[in-house]
Coordinates of C-alpha atoms and ligand atoms in Angstrom, one line a residue:
M1 CA 72.8 185.3 151.3
I2 CA 74.9 182.4 152.3
N3 CA 74.2 179.4 150.1
F4 CA 74.7 176.5 152.6
K5 CA 74.0 173.9 150.0
S6 CA 76.8 175.0 147.7
I7 CA 79.2 175.3 150.6
I8 CA 78.4 171.7 151.7
A9 CA 78.7 170.5 148.1
E10 CA 82.0 172.2 147.6
E11 CA 83.5 170.6 150.6
L12 CA 82.0 167.2 149.6
T13 CA 83.6 167.5 146.2
K14 CA 87.0 168.1 147.8
V15 CA 86.7 164.9 149.8
T16 CA 85.0 162.6 147.2
N17 CA 86.2 164.1 143.9
I18 CA 82.6 163.9 142.7
T19 CA 82.0 167.2 140.9
N20 CA 78.3 167.1 140.5
I21 CA 77.6 166.0 144.1
E22 CA 75.3 169.0 144.7
E23 CA 72.7 167.2 142.7
Y24 CA 72.6 164.4 145.2
I25 CA 72.0 166.6 148.2
E26 CA 68.5 166.5 149.5
I27 CA 66.4 168.5 151.9
P28 CA 65.0 166.1 154.4
T29 CA 61.3 166.4 155.0
N30 CA 61.8 165.6 158.6
K31 CA 63.6 168.5 160.3
E32 CA 65.1 166.1 162.9
M33 CA 67.3 164.7 160.1
G34 CA 69.0 168.0 159.5
D35 CA 68.7 170.8 157.0
Y36 CA 70.5 169.0 154.2
S37 CA 71.3 165.4 153.6
L38 CA 73.5 163.3 151.4
P39 CA 72.0 159.8 150.7
C40 CA 75.3 157.8 150.4
F41 CA 73.7 154.8 148.8
K42 CA 73.7 156.9 145.6
L43 CA 77.5 156.9 145.8
A44 CA 77.9 153.3 146.7
K45 CA 78.3 152.1 143.1
E46 CA 80.8 154.7 142.2
L47 CA 82.9 154.3 145.3
K48 CA 82.3 150.5 145.6
K49 CA 81.6 150.6 149.4
A50 CA 78.6 150.3 151.7
P51 CA 76.7 153.5 152.2
Q52 CA 77.3 153.6 156.0
A53 CA 81.0 153.2 155.5
I54 CA 81.0 156.0 152.9
A55 CA 79.1 158.3 155.2
S56 CA 81.5 157.7 158.1
E57 CA 84.5 158.1 155.9
I58 CA 83.4 161.4 154.4
K59 CA 82.4 162.7 157.8
E60 CA 85.9 162.0 159.0
K61 CA 87.6 163.9 156.2
L62 CA 85.2 166.8 156.0
N63 CA 86.3 170.1 157.2
I64 CA 83.4 172.5 157.2
D65 CA 83.4 175.7 159.2
K66 CA 81.4 175.1 162.4
E67 CA 80.1 178.6 162.3
L68 CA 78.2 177.6 159.2
I69 CA 77.4 173.9 159.7
S70 CA 77.2 173.2 163.4
K71 CA 76.7 169.4 163.3
I72 CA 77.1 166.5 160.9
D73 CA 75.5 163.1 161.7
V74 CA 75.8 159.7 160.1
V75 CA 72.4 158.0 160.2
N76 CA 71.5 154.8 158.2
G77 CA 73.8 155.6 155.3
Y78 CA 72.8 159.3 155.2
L79 CA 75.1 162.1 156.0
N80 CA 73.0 164.8 157.7
F81 CA 74.0 168.4 158.0
Y82 CA 72.6 170.9 160.5
V83 CA 73.0 174.5 159.6
N84 CA 74.2 176.8 162.3
T85 CA 71.2 178.7 163.4
V86 CA 73.1 181.9 164.1
A87 CA 74.6 181.8 160.6
I88 CA 71.3 181.3 158.9
T89 CA 69.5 184.0 161.0
K90 CA 72.2 186.5 160.4
S91 CA 72.2 185.8 156.7
V92 CA 68.4 186.1 156.3
F93 CA 68.2 189.2 158.4
E94 CA 71.0 191.0 156.7
E95 CA 69.6 190.2 153.3
I96 CA 66.1 191.4 154.2
E97 CA 67.5 194.6 155.8
I98 CA 69.2 195.4 152.4
K99 CA 66.6 194.1 150.0
K100 CA 63.3 194.7 151.9
E101 CA 60.4 194.2 149.5
Q102 CA 62.9 192.9 146.9
Y103 CA 63.9 190.0 149.1
G104 CA 63.7 186.8 147.1
S105 CA 64.1 188.6 143.8
D106 CA 66.8 187.4 141.4
E107 CA 68.6 188.1 138.2
I108 CA 68.5 184.7 136.7
G109 CA 66.2 186.0 134.0
K110 CA 68.4 188.9 133.0
G111 CA 68.4 189.3 129.2
K112 CA 65.8 186.6 128.7
N113 CA 62.4 187.2 127.2
I114 CA 59.3 185.3 128.2
V115 CA 56.0 185.6 126.3
I116 CA 52.9 184.6 128.3
D117 CA 49.6 184.2 126.5
Y118 CA 46.9 184.3 129.1
S119 CA 43.2 185.2 129.7
S120 CA 42.4 185.4 126.0
P121 CA 38.6 185.5 126.2
N122 CA 36.4 185.5 123.1
I123 CA 34.8 188.8 122.3
A124 CA 31.0 189.0 122.2
K125 CA 30.9 186.0 124.4
P126 CA 30.8 185.7 128.2
F127 CA 34.1 185.8 130.1
H128 CA 33.7 182.4 131.8
I129 CA 35.3 180.8 134.8
G130 CA 37.9 179.0 132.7
H131 CA 39.1 182.4 131.5
L132 CA 39.3 183.5 135.1
R133 CA 41.7 180.6 135.8
S134 CA 43.8 181.5 132.8
T135 CA 43.9 185.1 133.8
V136 CA 44.8 184.4 137.4
I137 CA 47.5 181.7 136.6
G138 CA 48.9 183.7 133.8
S139 CA 49.1 186.9 135.7
A140 CA 50.8 185.2 138.7
L141 CA 53.4 183.7 136.3
Y142 CA 53.9 187.1 134.8
K143 CA 54.8 188.6 138.2
I144 CA 56.9 185.7 139.3
Y145 CA 59.1 185.7 136.2
K146 CA 59.4 189.5 136.4
F147 CA 60.6 189.2 140.0
L148 CA 63.2 186.8 138.9
G149 CA 64.6 189.3 136.4
Y150 CA 63.0 188.1 133.2
N151 CA 61.7 190.5 130.6
V152 CA 58.1 189.4 130.4
I153 CA 55.5 190.2 127.7
G154 CA 51.9 189.5 128.6
I155 CA 49.6 188.9 125.7
N156 CA 45.8 188.8 125.7
H157 CA 45.3 186.7 122.6
L158 CA 41.7 187.8 122.2
G159 CA 39.3 185.5 120.3
D160 CA 38.2 188.3 118.0
Y161 CA 38.1 186.5 114.7
G162 CA 36.4 183.7 112.9
T163 CA 33.3 182.8 111.0
Q164 CA 31.0 183.6 114.0
F165 CA 31.6 187.3 113.4
G166 CA 30.0 186.9 110.0
K167 CA 26.9 185.7 111.8
L168 CA 27.0 188.5 114.4
I169 CA 27.3 191.1 111.8
E170 CA 24.3 189.7 110.0
G171 CA 22.2 189.6 113.2
Y172 CA 23.2 193.1 114.0
K173 CA 22.3 194.3 110.5
R174 CA 18.9 192.8 110.9
W175 CA 18.0 193.6 114.5
G176 CA 20.7 195.8 115.9
N177 CA 18.3 198.5 117.0
E178 CA 16.2 196.1 119.1
Y179 CA 19.2 195.5 121.4
N180 CA 21.0 197.9 123.7
I181 CA 24.5 196.7 123.1
N182 CA 26.0 199.8 124.6
E183 CA 24.5 199.0 128.0
N184 CA 25.2 195.3 128.3
P185 CA 27.3 194.4 125.2
I186 CA 28.1 190.8 125.9
D187 CA 24.6 189.8 127.1
E188 CA 23.0 191.6 124.2
L189 CA 25.4 190.3 121.6
T190 CA 25.0 186.8 122.9
K191 CA 21.2 187.1 122.4
I192 CA 21.7 188.3 118.8
Y193 CA 24.1 185.5 118.2
V194 CA 21.7 182.8 119.5
R195 CA 18.8 184.3 117.3
I196 CA 20.8 184.5 114.1
N197 CA 22.2 181.0 114.7
D198 CA 18.6 179.7 114.9
L199 CA 17.7 181.5 111.8
C200 CA 20.7 180.0 109.9
K201 CA 19.5 176.6 110.8
E202 CA 16.2 177.3 109.2
D203 CA 17.4 179.2 106.2
E204 CA 20.4 178.3 104.1
N205 CA 20.3 181.7 102.4
V206 CA 20.9 183.5 105.7
L207 CA 23.9 181.2 106.4
E208 CA 25.2 182.2 103.0
E209 CA 24.8 185.9 103.9
C210 CA 26.8 185.3 107.1
R211 CA 29.6 183.6 105.2
N212 CA 29.7 186.5 102.9
N213 CA 29.9 188.9 105.7
F214 CA 33.0 187.2 107.1
K215 CA 34.5 187.2 103.7
K216 CA 33.9 190.9 103.4
L217 CA 35.4 191.4 106.9
E218 CA 38.5 189.6 105.8
D219 CA 38.7 191.8 102.7
G220 CA 38.5 194.9 104.7
D221 CA 34.9 196.0 103.8
Q222 CA 34.3 199.3 105.6
Y223 CA 30.8 198.6 107.0
C224 CA 31.7 195.1 108.3
T225 CA 34.9 196.3 109.8
E226 CA 33.3 199.2 111.6
I227 CA 30.7 196.9 113.2
W228 CA 33.3 194.3 114.2
E229 CA 35.5 197.0 115.7
R230 CA 32.5 198.2 117.7
F231 CA 31.8 194.7 119.0
R232 CA 35.5 194.3 120.0
E233 CA 35.7 197.7 121.7
L234 CA 32.5 197.2 123.7
S235 CA 33.5 193.7 124.7
L236 CA 36.9 194.8 125.8
K237 CA 35.3 197.5 127.9
E238 CA 33.3 194.9 129.7
F239 CA 36.3 192.6 130.2
Q240 CA 38.2 195.6 131.5
R241 CA 35.9 195.8 134.5
I242 CA 37.0 192.2 135.4
Y243 CA 40.7 193.0 134.8
D244 CA 40.3 196.1 137.0
L245 CA 38.8 194.0 139.8
L246 CA 41.7 191.5 139.6
D247 CA 44.3 194.2 138.8
V248 CA 45.5 192.3 135.8
H249 CA 47.5 193.9 133.0
F250 CA 48.7 193.1 129.5
D251 CA 51.4 194.4 127.3
S252 CA 49.6 193.4 124.1
L253 CA 46.0 192.9 123.1
N254 CA 46.9 191.4 119.7
G255 CA 44.2 188.8 119.3
E256 CA 43.4 186.5 116.5
A257 CA 42.3 189.2 114.1
F258 CA 45.7 190.8 114.3
Y259 CA 47.0 187.8 112.4
S260 CA 44.5 188.0 109.6
D261 CA 47.0 189.5 107.2
K262 CA 49.8 187.2 108.4
M263 CA 48.4 183.9 107.5
D264 CA 49.1 183.9 103.8
E265 CA 52.8 183.7 104.7
I266 CA 52.1 180.7 106.9
V267 CA 50.2 178.8 104.2
D268 CA 53.0 179.7 101.8
I269 CA 55.8 178.4 104.0
L270 CA 53.9 175.2 104.8
D271 CA 53.1 174.7 101.1
K272 CA 56.8 175.0 100.3
S273 CA 57.7 172.6 103.0
G274 CA 55.9 170.0 100.9
K275 CA 53.9 168.8 103.9
L276 CA 50.7 170.7 103.2
V277 CA 48.2 168.3 101.6
E278 CA 44.7 168.4 100.3
S279 CA 42.1 166.4 102.2
E280 CA 38.4 166.6 101.2
G281 CA 38.9 170.1 99.8
A282 CA 40.7 171.3 102.9
K283 CA 44.4 171.8 103.4
V284 CA 46.0 169.9 106.3
I285 CA 49.3 168.8 107.8
N286 CA 49.3 165.2 108.4
L287 CA 50.5 164.2 111.9
D288 CA 50.0 160.4 111.6
E289 CA 53.6 159.8 112.5
K290 CA 53.1 161.7 115.8
N291 CA 49.9 159.8 116.5
M292 CA 47.7 162.9 116.2
P293 CA 44.9 163.8 113.9
P294 CA 45.8 166.1 111.1
C295 CA 46.2 169.8 111.8
L296 CA 43.6 171.8 109.7
I297 CA 45.3 174.8 108.1
K298 CA 42.6 175.9 105.6
K299 CA 39.0 174.8 105.5
S300 CA 37.4 173.7 102.3
N301 CA 35.7 177.1 102.0
D302 CA 39.2 178.6 102.1
S303 CA 38.9 180.2 105.5
T304 CA 41.7 179.9 108.0
T305 CA 41.5 178.3 111.4
Y306 CA 42.3 178.8 115.1
A307 CA 45.4 176.7 114.5
T308 CA 46.6 178.8 111.5
R309 CA 46.3 181.9 113.6
D310 CA 48.3 180.3 116.4
L311 CA 51.0 179.4 113.9
A312 CA 51.1 183.0 112.6
A313 CA 51.3 184.1 116.2
I314 CA 54.3 181.9 116.8
L315 CA 56.2 183.3 113.9
Y316 CA 55.3 186.8 114.8
R317 CA 56.3 186.4 118.5
A318 CA 59.6 184.7 117.6
R319 CA 60.4 187.7 115.3
T320 CA 59.1 190.4 117.5
Y321 CA 60.0 189.2 121.0
D322 CA 62.9 186.8 120.3
F323 CA 61.5 184.7 123.2
D324 CA 63.4 182.3 125.3
K325 CA 60.1 180.7 126.3
A326 CA 56.5 181.2 125.1
L327 CA 53.8 180.0 127.5
Y328 CA 50.2 179.4 126.7
V329 CA 47.8 179.2 129.7
T330 CA 44.6 177.4 128.8
S331 CA 42.5 174.6 130.1
Y332 CA 43.5 171.0 129.4
E333 CA 40.8 170.8 126.8
Q334 CA 43.3 172.4 124.4
I335 CA 46.2 170.0 125.0
L336 CA 45.8 168.4 121.6
H337 CA 45.5 171.7 119.8
F338 CA 48.8 172.9 121.2
K339 CA 50.5 169.6 120.6
Q340 CA 49.5 169.8 117.0
V341 CA 50.4 173.5 116.6
F342 CA 53.8 173.1 118.2
E343 CA 54.5 170.1 115.9
V344 CA 53.6 172.1 112.8
A345 CA 55.6 175.1 114.0
K346 CA 58.7 173.0 113.4
L347 CA 57.9 173.4 109.7
L348 CA 57.9 177.2 109.8
G349 CA 61.7 177.5 109.3
I350 CA 62.4 179.3 112.5
D351 CA 65.2 178.4 114.9
E352 CA 64.8 175.4 117.2
K353 CA 65.5 177.7 120.1
Y354 CA 61.9 178.9 119.5
T355 CA 60.1 175.7 118.6
D356 CA 61.7 173.8 121.5
N357 CA 60.5 176.4 123.9
L358 CA 56.8 176.6 123.2
I359 CA 55.1 175.5 126.4
H360 CA 51.5 174.8 127.0
V361 CA 50.6 175.4 130.6
P362 CA 47.3 173.5 131.0
F363 CA 44.9 173.7 134.0
G364 CA 41.9 171.7 135.2
M365 CA 38.3 172.6 135.2
V366 CA 36.4 174.5 137.8
Q367 CA 33.7 172.5 139.6
L368 CA 31.0 174.7 141.0
K369 CA 29.4 173.7 144.2
T370 CA 25.9 174.0 142.9
G371 CA 23.1 175.6 144.7
K372 CA 25.4 178.0 146.4
M373 CA 26.1 180.3 143.5
S374 CA 23.8 182.5 141.6
T375 CA 24.0 181.1 138.1
R376 CA 22.3 182.4 135.1
E377 CA 21.5 180.4 132.1
G378 CA 22.3 177.0 133.5
N379 CA 25.9 176.7 134.3
I380 CA 27.3 179.9 132.8
V381 CA 28.3 182.0 135.7
K382 CA 28.8 185.6 135.0
L383 CA 32.3 186.2 136.2
E384 CA 31.8 189.8 137.2
D385 CA 28.8 188.7 139.4
L386 CA 30.9 186.1 140.9
L387 CA 33.7 188.4 141.8
N388 CA 31.3 190.9 143.2
E389 CA 29.7 188.1 145.2
A390 CA 33.1 187.3 146.7
I391 CA 33.4 191.0 147.8
D392 CA 29.9 191.0 149.3
R393 CA 30.6 187.9 151.2
A394 CA 33.9 189.2 152.5
R395 CA 32.1 192.4 153.5
K396 CA 29.5 190.5 155.5
I397 CA 32.2 188.5 157.4
I398 CA 34.1 191.7 158.2
E399 CA 30.9 193.4 159.3
E400 CA 30.5 190.6 161.8
K401 CA 34.0 190.3 163.0
N402 CA 35.2 193.9 163.0
P403 CA 32.3 196.4 162.4
N404 CA 34.4 199.4 163.3
L405 CA 37.1 198.7 160.8
E406 CA 38.3 201.7 158.6
N407 CA 38.3 201.3 154.9
K408 CA 35.9 198.5 155.0
E409 CA 35.2 198.6 151.3
E410 CA 38.8 198.3 150.3
V411 CA 39.4 195.5 152.8
A412 CA 36.4 193.6 151.6
K413 CA 37.6 193.9 148.0
N414 CA 41.1 192.6 148.9
V415 CA 39.8 189.8 151.0
G416 CA 37.1 188.7 148.6
I417 CA 39.2 188.8 145.5
G418 CA 42.2 187.5 147.4
A419 CA 40.1 184.4 148.4
V420 CA 39.1 183.7 144.8
I421 CA 42.7 184.1 143.5
F422 CA 44.2 182.0 146.3
N423 CA 41.6 179.2 145.8
D424 CA 42.5 179.2 142.1
L425 CA 46.2 178.8 142.8
Y426 CA 46.1 176.5 145.8
N427 CA 46.5 173.2 144.0
S428 CA 48.7 172.0 141.2
R429 CA 47.0 173.6 138.2
I430 CA 46.1 170.5 136.4
K431 CA 43.8 169.4 139.2
D432 CA 40.1 170.4 138.9
E433 CA 39.3 173.3 141.2
I434 CA 36.4 173.2 143.6
F435 CA 34.7 176.5 143.9
D436 CA 33.1 176.6 147.4
W437 CA 32.6 179.9 149.1
D438 CA 32.7 178.5 152.6
I439 CA 36.0 176.8 152.0
M440 CA 37.8 179.7 150.3
L441 CA 36.5 182.3 152.8
N442 CA 37.4 180.4 155.9
F443 CA 39.7 182.6 157.9
N444 CA 41.2 179.6 159.6
G445 CA 41.6 177.4 156.6
E446 CA 44.4 177.1 154.1
T447 CA 43.1 180.2 152.3
G448 CA 43.8 183.7 151.1
P449 CA 42.1 185.3 154.1
Y450 CA 44.2 183.2 156.4
I451 CA 47.5 184.5 155.1
Q452 CA 46.1 188.0 155.0
Y453 CA 45.0 187.6 158.6
M454 CA 48.5 186.5 159.6
F455 CA 50.0 189.4 157.7
V456 CA 47.7 191.8 159.5
R457 CA 49.0 190.3 162.8
T458 CA 52.6 191.0 161.9
K459 CA 51.6 194.5 160.9
S460 CA 49.9 195.3 164.1
I461 CA 52.8 193.9 166.2
L462 CA 55.3 196.0 164.2
E463 CA 53.1 199.1 164.8
K464 CA 53.7 198.7 168.5
V465 CA 57.3 199.5 168.2
E466 CA 58.5 202.9 167.2
K467 CA 61.2 201.8 164.9
L468 CA 62.7 198.7 163.5
P469 CA 66.0 197.6 165.3
L470 CA 69.2 197.5 163.2
V471 CA 70.3 194.0 162.3
S472 CA 73.8 194.9 163.5
E473 CA 72.4 195.3 167.0
I474 CA 70.5 192.0 167.1
D475 CA 71.7 189.1 169.2
F476 CA 71.0 186.1 167.0
N477 CA 71.6 183.7 169.9
L478 CA 68.2 184.8 171.2
L479 CA 66.4 183.0 168.4
K480 CA 67.4 179.5 169.0
D481 CA 64.0 178.1 170.1
K482 CA 62.4 175.5 167.8
H483 CA 59.6 177.9 166.5
S484 CA 62.0 180.7 165.6
V485 CA 64.5 178.4 164.0
E486 CA 61.8 176.7 161.9
L487 CA 60.3 180.0 160.8
I488 CA 63.7 181.4 159.9
S489 CA 64.8 178.4 157.8
E490 CA 61.5 178.6 155.9
I491 CA 62.0 182.3 155.2
Y492 CA 65.5 181.4 154.0
K493 CA 64.0 179.3 151.2
F494 CA 61.9 182.0 149.6
N495 CA 64.1 182.6 146.6
E496 CA 64.4 178.8 146.0
V497 CA 60.6 178.5 146.1
L498 CA 60.1 181.2 143.6
K499 CA 62.6 179.7 141.2
Q500 CA 60.9 176.3 141.5
S501 CA 57.5 177.8 140.9
A502 CA 58.8 179.5 137.7
E503 CA 60.6 176.4 136.5
K504 CA 57.4 174.3 136.8
N505 CA 55.1 177.1 135.9
E506 CA 53.2 176.3 139.1
P507 CA 52.1 179.2 141.3
Y508 CA 50.7 176.8 143.9
I509 CA 54.3 176.2 145.1
I510 CA 54.2 179.7 146.4
S511 CA 50.6 179.4 147.8
R512 CA 51.6 176.4 149.8
Y513 CA 54.8 178.1 151.0
L514 CA 52.8 181.1 152.2
I515 CA 50.5 178.8 154.2
N516 CA 53.6 177.2 155.8
I517 CA 55.0 180.6 156.7
S518 CA 51.7 181.6 158.2
Q519 CA 51.4 178.5 160.3
L520 CA 55.0 178.7 161.5
F521 CA 54.5 182.3 162.4
S522 CA 51.3 181.5 164.2
S523 CA 53.2 178.9 166.4
F524 CA 56.1 181.3 166.9
Y525 CA 53.7 184.0 168.0
N526 CA 51.7 181.7 170.3
E527 CA 54.8 180.4 172.0
N528 CA 56.8 183.5 172.3
K529 CA 56.0 186.9 173.7
I530 CA 57.1 189.3 171.1
I531 CA 56.6 192.6 172.9
C532 CA 58.3 192.1 176.2
E533 CA 60.4 193.6 179.0
D534 CA 63.7 192.3 177.7
E535 CA 64.6 194.8 175.0
K536 CA 67.2 192.6 173.3
L537 CA 64.8 189.7 173.1
Q538 CA 62.1 192.0 171.8
N539 CA 64.3 193.3 169.1
A540 CA 65.3 189.9 167.9
R541 CA 61.6 188.8 167.8
I542 CA 60.4 192.0 166.2
Y543 CA 62.9 191.6 163.4
L544 CA 61.8 188.0 162.7
T545 CA 58.2 189.4 162.7
Y546 CA 59.3 192.0 160.1
C547 CA 60.9 189.3 157.9
T548 CA 57.7 187.3 158.0
N549 CA 55.7 190.4 157.1
I550 CA 57.9 191.0 154.1
V551 CA 57.8 187.5 152.8
L552 CA 54.0 187.2 153.2
K553 CA 53.4 190.4 151.4
T554 CA 55.9 189.9 148.6
G555 CA 54.7 186.3 148.1
A556 CA 51.0 187.2 148.1
N557 CA 51.6 190.1 145.7
L558 CA 53.3 187.8 143.3
L559 CA 50.1 185.7 143.2
G560 CA 48.0 188.8 142.6
I561 CA 46.7 189.0 146.2
K562 CA 46.7 192.4 147.9
M563 CA 47.3 192.6 151.6
P564 CA 45.0 194.7 153.8
N565 CA 46.7 196.6 156.7
K566 CA 43.9 195.8 159.0
M567 CA 41.0 193.4 158.9
Ligands
LIG1 N1 40.3 182.3 123.0 C1 40.6 180.9 123.4 C2 39.5 180.3 124.2 O1 38.7 181.0 124.8 C3 41.9 180.8 124.1 C4 43.1 181.3 123.4 C5 44.4 180.8 124.0 N2 45.6 181.3 123.3 C6 46.0 180.9 122.1 N3 47.1 181.5 121.6 N4 45.4 180.0 121.4 O2 39.4 179.1 124.3

């Protein structure tokens, strides 16, 4: 595709001798001010002249192909560039004709490895709505990076280790046969856990037994290991139902337990660094200098911690995946944890290219609009129930709007789940998310169903023509009206939007973009008759509809949203 920005920059460099001038070029928010703009006050110091004079002078000397940039204006010290609409249309259409569903993809990530640690629920505990956010954000990032050419490794760092398993094993030993853990593993294991915990509070001896169990588990005792494996397997089976609903995948399920035999090395390295100190019987790394509380490496009872396991994971991931970036997607409650761990990781003796590229990707909390959701046990919402409720609600809406629709079940699933995912990804991730069914399922709002609905429109228009026109036969001069031009220049930006989203680890940049495309398409469609008498005009408009269709589908799929063909 033609890179208008670089072309402008190249010509500007010839005139000004400023080599990095591309960095100064902006994209005006107001379309009236052109497609690109150079704020000349930024050059005033360097060139020792008033911005307006600089702008006029540069304009005089510039020699840019009119077929590419049709107009250059000087306004208030800005130099505004207007891209030739025929050139941009031709460029976008030709690119989409060749790349189709791959439009927007890139090779910037070629040869680079990205590790993404996401979802990571704790076994034998409910998969809660915070884990849903981690799952949805992580999985979107996974797809976005992949589309940009990176080699991505998705890791579900399961919380399958820790002293609580000593307790669970004890509870199971005592009352296992009273609970049907095959049927409802997480509910039943949670009950066992609550009961044994209560008992521990009453009876020190029981607590001691639990500690022993964990010790035995660490030492590879057969009985304890077998039960633990069963808990893990049953929990995973239950989590899998949620992953299936969301269509989320992982390359590795190496959770915390995987590192149980890899922590001695960590303690050893830290010890040798001279920084590991005793504190009240525990072993810690002091982080006073960094204004953080100490990082606990070994508790006074000699057991390791969540942080130690994360350190072992860093070492393992550096060695195994040789990562260029390692992302951790969790709620902002863990900001301090990762700051500490990333600081201590510098003592592990691995290359800085690893420790400089450990990135925590935090997100905000989910606020439930109470009274509207079936909650069990106070505020703990069972996630599977919630996703099924989304599907039920979508089914009801479809039943009202379009009772004769084929494949109703599949559409309800795509719309319901799509609504939840989109809602999760609609704001900058650090913002708290409001979970409100009416908002996220509003077909006319800034929602998943809205972009699906626009996609379905493009699809039904495209079905009206027998076959897609060839780009070589299209007269681009027929798409010069405001609505077409705006839609085309937005489609042109797709790859840039994806790169920005990856750079900031912010899928919402894509969600907002898809809303923009949908709204622009809606205006284009309302103002222009697409299927019409004039064959040439129809062909041009059909092709633009096709381009919209491609971008909506590819963009939504990158977020994890599936597009129905009808709804
Ligand atoms: N299991 C943790 C939790 O539920 C999240 C783990 C995140 N990943 C990590 N490497 N620490 O809070």
